[in-house]
C-alpha positions as semicolon CSV with decimal commas, in nm:
position;residue;x (nm);y (nm);z (nm)
1;M;1,231;1,119;-1,402
2;K;1,346;0,819;-1,202
3;M;1,682;0,814;-1,035
4;S;1,942;0,560;-1,104
5;R;2,003;0,297;-0,814
6;R;2,343;0,468;-0,741
7;K;2,183;0,815;-0,706
8;I;1,910;0,663;-0,479
9;R;2,174;0,491;-0,267
10;E;2,375;0,809;-0,260
11;S;2,058;0,993;-0,136
12;I;2,005;0,763;0,129
13;F;2,370;0,787;0,246
14;L;2,332;1,167;0,260
15;L;2,018;1,152;0,470
16;L;2,170;0,868;0,685
17;F;2,467;1,096;0,750
18;R;2,256;1,346;0,907
19;I;2,161;1,122;1,199
20;E;2,489;1,197;1,364
21;F;2,392;1,559;1,382
22;N;2,015;1,553;1,441
23;T;1,752;1,363;1,639
24;R;1,543;1,113;1,457
25;E;1,255;1,362;1,453
26;E;1,464;1,645;1,307
27;L;1,590;1,389;1,041
28;S;1,231;1,294;0,952
29;E;1,138;1,663;0,895
30;Q;1,451;1,705;0,678
31;A;1,377;1,392;0,486
32;E;1,014;1,507;0,421
33;D;1,169;1,809;0,250
34;F;1,400;1,591;0,053
35;Y;1,120;1,367;-0,057
36;S;0,901;1,655;-0,152
37;G;1,174;1,765;-0,405
38;L;1,181;1,443;-0,585
39;E;1,011;1,394;-0,924
40;S;0,946;1,024;-0,900
41;P;0,693;0,906;-0,636
42;E;0,830;0,564;-0,665
43;D;1,191;0,705;-0,580
44;S;1,040;0,881;-0,277
45;A;0,862;0,567;-0,140
46;Y;1,168;0,348;-0,190
47;I;1,415;0,595;-0,030
48;R;1,162;0,657;0,253
49;A;1,127;0,280;0,314
50;K;1,499;0,198;0,316
51;L;1,597;0,491;0,547
52;D;1,307;0,399;0,775
53;G;1,436;0,030;0,774
54;I;1,785;0,136;0,833
55;L;1,701;0,355;1,132
56;D;1,486;0,086;1,285
57;A;1,776;-0,164;1,264
58;L;2,036;0,097;1,372
59;P;2,122;-0,076;1,696
60;V;2,160;-0,415;1,533
61;I;2,362;-0,262;1,252
62;D;2,584;-0,061;1,496
63;E;2,646;-0,369;1,697
64;K;2,734;-0,567;1,404
65;I;2,975;-0,282;1,281
66;G;3,131;-0,288;1,644
67;E;3,191;-0,654;1,609
68;I;3,354;-0,636;1,281
69;C;3,578;-0,326;1,369
70;T;3,772;-0,495;1,651
71;G;3,981;-0,234;1,850
72;W;3,759;0,051;1,718
73;K;3,469;0,210;1,881
74;L;3,211;0,356;1,663
75;N;3,249;0,697;1,784
76;R;3,618;0,683;1,651
77;L;3,490;0,612;1,292
78;G;3,451;0,914;1,078
79;K;3,085;1,014;1,037
80;T;3,092;0,972;0,673
81;E;3,250;0,613;0,680
82;L;2,996;0,532;0,958
83;A;2,711;0,623;0,741
84;I;2,842;0,435;0,443
85;L;2,903;0,130;0,668
86;R;2,560;0,158;0,819
87;L;2,386;0,173;0,471
88;A;2,598;-0,127;0,328
89;V;2,551;-0,351;0,643
90;Y;2,182;-0,288;0,626
91;E;2,182;-0,388;0,247
92;V;2,375;-0,706;0,330
93;L;2,194;-0,818;0,622
94;Y;1,827;-0,712;0,536
95;D;1,783;-0,604;0,180
96;E;1,738;-0,939;-0,015
97;E;1,704;-0,751;-0,350
98;I;2,071;-0,623;-0,331
99;P;2,345;-0,885;-0,388
100;T;2,628;-0,862;-0,120
101;G;2,890;-0,781;-0,386
102;V;2,672;-0,503;-0,501
103;A;2,630;-0,356;-0,161
104;I;3,011;-0,364;-0,107
105;N;3,116;-0,231;-0,447
106;E;2,866;0,068;-0,404
107;A;2,979;0,145;-0,048
108;V;3,338;0,167;-0,186
109;E;3,232;0,388;-0,476
110;I;3,048;0,615;-0,224
111;A;3,356;0,628;-0,011
112;K;3,574;0,717;-0,315
113;I;3,342;1,030;-0,364
114;Y;3,296;1,147;-0,006
115;C;3,584;1,016;0,203
116;N;3,969;1,041;0,211
117;E;4,175;0,815;-0,004
118;E;4,226;0,536;0,272
119;A;3,845;0,502;0,340
120;P;3,750;0,287;0,033
121;R;4,005;0,012;0,128
122;F;3,906;0,036;0,488
123;I;3,540;0,021;0,406
124;N;3,596;-0,272;0,167
125;G;3,799;-0,462;0,431
126;V;3,521;-0,409;0,694
127;L;3,244;-0,542;0,458
128;A;3,460;-0,826;0,341
129;K;3,465;-0,951;0,704
130;L;3,077;-0,922;0,709
131;A;3,026;-1,097;0,388
């Protein structure tokens, strides 16, 4: 059974969150375990391609987040918020299939689930500056 776009995005976020605690090689191993548990080969291929794209573009994405978050160093951002921002910034800058408004809205929705109550507003403000 295919996953919804939101569930796919949430899965990418959860995998991306792990980069703060693992090397890229360790993350690749963990991602392979995750992919093998998916029912849909299309979902697996999409998640794999998007995660690899984000990881390849990470230096540029982090630089862009640093430019937008004036007065904040990346290491001061919560790891959850940083993973959400990385995913959303990637979608805005690199994924032409995802409209900017959708990327921002989905980032805010993920923040509502995984972050404290101030995070959705913070993430929305950061991404609005990017847009």
